[in-house]
Amino acid sequence: MASAPSDRKIRDYYLTLHRAWGAQHWWPGETAFEVIVGAYLTQNTSWTNVERALENLRTAGVLSLDGIRKIRLSRLERLIRCSGYFRQKATRIKTFVAFLDRNYGGSLETMFSQPTSKIREELLALNGVGPETADSTLLYAGNHPVFVVDAYTRRVLDRHKILPATSDYEEIRRLFERALESIPNDPPQAASSTLLLPSSLPSTAHPPSAMSGAKRTALVQVYNEMHGLLVGVGKHFCGKSRPKCDGCPLQPFLPGG
Ligand code: SF4
C-alpha cells in the first residue's frame, strides 16, 4: 500500500518531468471518437502501428461514428490489420458504437455528460474494455478526471520501489489521483523538487491537435500531462529489458541513487 511519502514522490516526478519536457499534447486526435478508436487500437501494439491504422480509416472516410456504423466488419478488419489483433479490435470498436447507439442515441456528448463512475462501469462491462482503455476514453476523449495507468507507469513505480509492477490497477490509479490532485492549486515554488536537469533531453511532445488542446479543467490537464510524460520516460529511458538511467529526468529519484 503506497503512503504519503509516495504521494510526495509522485508530485515531484510530475513537477520534474513537466519542467523537463513541458506540455505533451497527448492524446493526438482531431475528434473524441478518433481518440476512442485509438484507445482500442493501441491495445498490445505500438503507437506507430496505431497511426497507420488510423490513417487507413481516415483515407477510407470511415473514421467517424457513422463510418464505423456502416462499414462491413470484414472491411474494417482489413483497414486496421496493421494494428494487430485486428479481428478482436474490429469487433470491439463495432461493439462500442452499438453500445453508444443503444444507450445514448449515438451521442458521445450525452455519454460524457454522465457521472464518471457510471460511464466507467458501463465501459468496463463492454467486450474488450479493460481499465486502461476505459480510462483513456474517459480522460482523453471525455475530459473526465481519471488517471490512466499503463505498463510504463508500472515499470517506473516498480524500479523506484514505490509499488510492485504487479500491483492492482485501482491502487495505482488512486495513488496518482490522490498525489496529483493538489497540483493545480500549488504554486510551482511550493514543490520540493530543486533538481538539476540533464542539459540535453529528447523531445517527447506530440504536435498539438484539436483534442490535445480541448477545453478541460486544470486537474484533468494534470492527469493528461502526467500520463503523457510517463510515456516519454518509458519510450526514451525506461525500456522493458534495460533502463537507461543516465540522462533520465527521474534518475535523481532512484532509490540509492
Ligand atoms: S530509466 Fe532509470 S531513472 Fe528513469 S525512470 Fe527508469 S529506472 Fe528511473
Coordinates of C-alpha atoms and ligand atoms in Angstrom, one line a residue:
M1 CA 0.0 0.0 0.0
A2 CA 1.5 3.4 -1.1
S3 CA 1.7 6.1 1.6
A4 CA 2.1 9.8 2.0
P5 CA 5.8 9.8 1.1
S6 CA 4.8 8.1 -2.1
D7 CA 2.4 10.9 -2.8
R8 CA 5.1 13.4 -2.4
K9 CA 7.4 11.5 -4.8
I10 CA 4.7 11.3 -7.5
R11 CA 4.2 15.1 -7.2
D12 CA 7.9 15.6 -7.5
Y13 CA 8.1 13.3 -10.5
Y14 CA 5.3 15.3 -12.2
L15 CA 6.9 18.7 -11.5
T16 CA 10.3 17.5 -12.6
L17 CA 9.1 15.9 -15.8
H18 CA 6.9 18.8 -16.6
R19 CA 9.8 21.2 -16.1
A20 CA 12.0 19.0 -18.3
W21 CA 9.6 18.4 -21.2
G22 CA 6.6 20.7 -20.8
A23 CA 3.2 20.0 -22.3
Q24 CA 3.0 16.7 -24.1
H25 CA -0.1 17.4 -26.3
W26 CA -1.3 13.9 -25.7
W27 CA -3.6 12.4 -27.0
P28 CA -3.2 13.2 -30.7
G29 CA -6.5 13.3 -32.5
E30 CA -9.0 15.6 -34.2
T31 CA -12.2 14.2 -32.6
A32 CA -13.3 12.4 -29.4
F33 CA -14.2 9.4 -31.5
E34 CA -10.8 9.2 -33.1
V35 CA -9.3 9.1 -29.6
I36 CA -11.6 6.3 -28.6
V37 CA -10.7 4.3 -31.7
G38 CA -7.1 4.9 -30.9
A39 CA -7.6 3.6 -27.4
Y40 CA -8.9 0.3 -28.8
L41 CA -6.2 0.1 -31.5
T42 CA -3.3 0.7 -29.1
Q43 CA -4.1 -2.5 -27.1
N44 CA -1.0 -4.7 -27.4
T45 CA 0.8 -2.7 -30.1
S46 CA 3.0 0.3 -30.7
W47 CA 1.6 3.8 -31.4
T48 CA 3.3 3.7 -34.8
N49 CA 1.0 0.8 -35.9
V50 CA -2.0 2.7 -34.5
E51 CA -1.2 5.7 -36.5
R52 CA -1.0 3.6 -39.7
A53 CA -4.4 2.0 -38.9
L54 CA -6.0 5.4 -38.2
E55 CA -4.6 6.8 -41.4
N56 CA -6.2 3.9 -43.3
L57 CA -9.5 4.6 -41.7
R58 CA -9.2 8.3 -42.4
T59 CA -8.3 7.7 -46.0
A60 CA -11.3 5.3 -46.4
G61 CA -13.5 8.1 -45.0
V62 CA -14.8 5.9 -42.1
L63 CA -13.0 7.4 -39.1
S64 CA -16.4 8.6 -37.6
L65 CA -19.3 7.1 -35.7
D66 CA -21.3 6.9 -38.9
G67 CA -18.4 5.4 -40.8
I68 CA -17.9 2.6 -38.3
R69 CA -21.6 2.0 -38.1
K70 CA -21.9 1.4 -41.8
I71 CA -18.7 -0.3 -42.7
R72 CA -18.7 -4.1 -43.1
L73 CA -16.8 -5.9 -40.3
S74 CA -14.6 -7.6 -42.8
R75 CA -13.5 -4.3 -44.4
L76 CA -12.9 -2.8 -41.1
E77 CA -10.7 -5.7 -40.2
R78 CA -8.7 -5.2 -43.4
L79 CA -8.2 -1.5 -42.7
I80 CA -6.9 -2.0 -39.2
R81 CA -4.9 -5.1 -39.9
C82 CA -1.6 -3.4 -39.2
S83 CA -2.5 -2.8 -35.6
G84 CA -2.5 -6.5 -34.8
Y85 CA -5.3 -8.5 -33.2
F86 CA -7.4 -6.8 -35.9
R87 CA -10.4 -9.2 -35.7
Q88 CA -10.9 -8.7 -32.0
K89 CA -10.3 -4.9 -32.3
A90 CA -12.7 -4.5 -35.2
T91 CA -15.4 -6.3 -33.3
R92 CA -14.7 -4.3 -30.1
I93 CA -14.9 -1.0 -32.0
K94 CA -18.2 -2.0 -33.5
T95 CA -19.5 -3.1 -30.1
F96 CA -18.7 0.3 -28.7
V97 CA -20.6 2.1 -31.4
A98 CA -23.6 -0.3 -30.9
F99 CA -23.5 0.4 -27.2
L100 CA -23.4 4.2 -27.8
D101 CA -26.4 3.9 -30.2
R102 CA -28.4 1.8 -27.8
N103 CA -27.7 3.7 -24.6
Y104 CA -27.0 7.3 -25.7
G105 CA -28.7 7.7 -29.0
G106 CA -25.3 7.6 -30.7
S107 CA -24.1 10.8 -28.9
L108 CA -20.7 10.9 -27.3
E109 CA -21.7 14.2 -25.8
T110 CA -24.6 12.7 -24.0
M111 CA -22.5 9.8 -22.8
F112 CA -19.7 12.0 -21.5
S113 CA -22.3 14.2 -19.7
Q114 CA -23.0 11.3 -17.3
P115 CA -21.1 10.9 -14.0
T116 CA -17.6 9.4 -14.3
S117 CA -18.3 6.3 -12.3
K118 CA -21.4 5.5 -14.3
I119 CA -19.6 5.7 -17.7
R120 CA -16.6 3.8 -16.3
E121 CA -18.8 1.0 -15.1
E122 CA -20.6 0.8 -18.4
L123 CA -17.4 0.8 -20.5
L124 CA -15.8 -1.8 -18.3
A125 CA -18.8 -4.1 -19.0
L126 CA -18.1 -4.0 -22.8
N127 CA -16.3 -6.7 -24.6
G128 CA -12.5 -6.0 -24.7
V129 CA -12.5 -2.9 -22.5
G130 CA -10.1 -3.1 -19.5
P131 CA -9.4 -0.2 -17.1
E132 CA -6.7 1.3 -19.3
T133 CA -9.0 1.5 -22.3
A134 CA -11.9 2.8 -20.2
D135 CA -9.8 5.4 -18.5
S136 CA -8.1 6.6 -21.8
T137 CA -11.6 7.1 -23.2
L138 CA -12.8 9.0 -20.1
L139 CA -9.7 11.2 -19.7
Y140 CA -8.6 11.8 -23.3
A141 CA -11.9 11.7 -25.2
G142 CA -14.3 12.9 -22.4
N143 CA -12.1 15.1 -20.2
H144 CA -13.1 13.2 -17.1
P145 CA -10.7 13.3 -14.1
V146 CA -9.3 9.8 -14.1
F147 CA -5.6 8.8 -14.3
V148 CA -4.6 6.3 -16.9
V149 CA -2.3 3.5 -15.7
D150 CA -0.2 1.7 -18.3
A151 CA 2.9 -0.6 -18.4
Y152 CA 5.3 2.4 -18.4
T153 CA 3.7 3.7 -15.1
R154 CA 4.0 0.3 -13.5
R155 CA 7.7 0.0 -14.6
V156 CA 8.7 3.3 -13.1
L157 CA 6.9 2.6 -9.8
D158 CA 8.5 -0.8 -9.6
R159 CA 12.0 0.4 -10.4
H160 CA 11.7 3.2 -7.9
K161 CA 10.4 0.8 -5.3
I162 CA 7.1 2.7 -4.8
L163 CA 4.8 -0.2 -5.8
P164 CA 5.5 -3.6 -7.4
A165 CA 4.7 -3.8 -11.1
T166 CA 2.0 -6.4 -10.4
S167 CA 0.0 -4.0 -8.1
D168 CA -3.7 -3.7 -8.6
Y169 CA -4.6 -1.2 -11.3
E170 CA -7.0 0.6 -8.9
E171 CA -4.4 1.0 -6.2
I172 CA -2.0 2.7 -8.7
R173 CA -4.8 4.9 -10.1
R174 CA -5.8 6.0 -6.6
L175 CA -2.2 6.8 -5.8
F176 CA -1.7 9.1 -8.8
E177 CA -5.1 10.7 -8.5
R178 CA -4.5 11.5 -4.8
A179 CA -0.9 12.6 -5.3
L180 CA -1.7 14.9 -8.1
E181 CA -5.0 16.4 -7.1
S182 CA -3.4 19.4 -5.3
I183 CA -1.1 20.4 -8.2
P184 CA -3.5 22.8 -9.9
N185 CA -3.7 24.8 -6.6
D186 CA 0.0 24.6 -5.6
P187 CA 2.2 27.5 -6.7
P188 CA 5.2 25.9 -8.5
Q189 CA 7.7 27.2 -5.9
A190 CA 6.0 25.0 -3.3
A191 CA 7.4 22.0 -5.0
S192 CA 10.2 20.2 -3.2
S193 CA 11.9 19.5 -6.5
T194 CA 15.1 21.6 -6.9
L195 CA 16.8 19.2 -9.1
L196 CA 19.2 19.9 -11.9
L197 CA 18.1 18.6 -15.2
P198 CA 20.3 17.0 -17.8
S199 CA 21.3 19.5 -20.4
S200 CA 20.1 17.6 -23.5
L201 CA 16.8 15.8 -23.3
P202 CA 15.0 14.1 -26.2
S203 CA 11.8 15.8 -27.3
T204 CA 8.8 13.8 -26.3
A205 CA 5.8 16.1 -27.1
H206 CA 3.4 15.5 -29.9
P207 CA 2.3 18.2 -32.3
P208 CA -0.8 19.9 -30.8
S209 CA -4.1 18.6 -32.1
A210 CA -7.8 19.6 -31.7
M211 CA -8.2 17.0 -28.9
S212 CA -4.9 17.8 -27.1
G213 CA -6.0 21.4 -26.9
A214 CA -9.6 20.8 -25.9
K215 CA -11.0 22.8 -23.0
R216 CA -10.6 20.9 -19.7
T217 CA -10.3 21.5 -16.0
A218 CA -6.8 22.1 -14.5
L219 CA -6.9 18.7 -12.7
V220 CA -7.8 16.8 -15.9
Q221 CA -4.9 18.6 -17.6
V222 CA -2.5 17.4 -14.9
Y223 CA -3.7 13.8 -15.2
N224 CA -3.5 14.2 -19.0
E225 CA 0.1 15.5 -18.9
M226 CA 1.4 13.0 -16.3
H227 CA 0.4 10.1 -18.4
G228 CA 2.0 11.6 -21.5
L229 CA 5.2 12.4 -19.5
L230 CA 5.5 8.8 -18.2
V231 CA 5.0 7.6 -21.8
G232 CA 8.0 9.8 -22.7
V233 CA 10.1 8.3 -19.8
G234 CA 9.1 4.7 -20.9
K235 CA 9.9 5.3 -24.5
H236 CA 13.2 7.1 -24.2
F237 CA 14.7 5.8 -21.0
C238 CA 12.8 3.2 -19.0
G239 CA 12.8 0.3 -21.5
K240 CA 11.4 -3.1 -20.7
S241 CA 14.7 -5.0 -20.6
R242 CA 17.3 -2.4 -19.5
P243 CA 16.6 1.1 -18.2
K244 CA 18.9 3.9 -19.5
C245 CA 19.0 5.9 -16.2
D246 CA 21.8 8.2 -17.3
G247 CA 20.1 11.3 -18.6
C248 CA 16.6 10.3 -17.4
P249 CA 15.0 13.2 -15.6
L250 CA 13.9 10.8 -12.9
Q251 CA 17.4 9.5 -12.2
P252 CA 17.9 11.7 -9.1
F253 CA 14.9 9.9 -7.5
L254 CA 16.2 6.4 -7.9
P255 CA 16.4 4.7 -4.6
G256 CA 20.0 4.6 -3.5
G257 CA 20.9 6.8 -6.5
Ligands
SF4_1 S1 15.2 5.0 -16.7 FE1 16.1 4.7 -14.6 S2 15.8 6.7 -13.7 FE2 14.5 6.7 -15.4 S3 12.5 6.0 -14.6 FE3 13.6 4.2 -15.3 S4 14.6 3.4 -13.5 FE4 14.0 5.5 -13.1

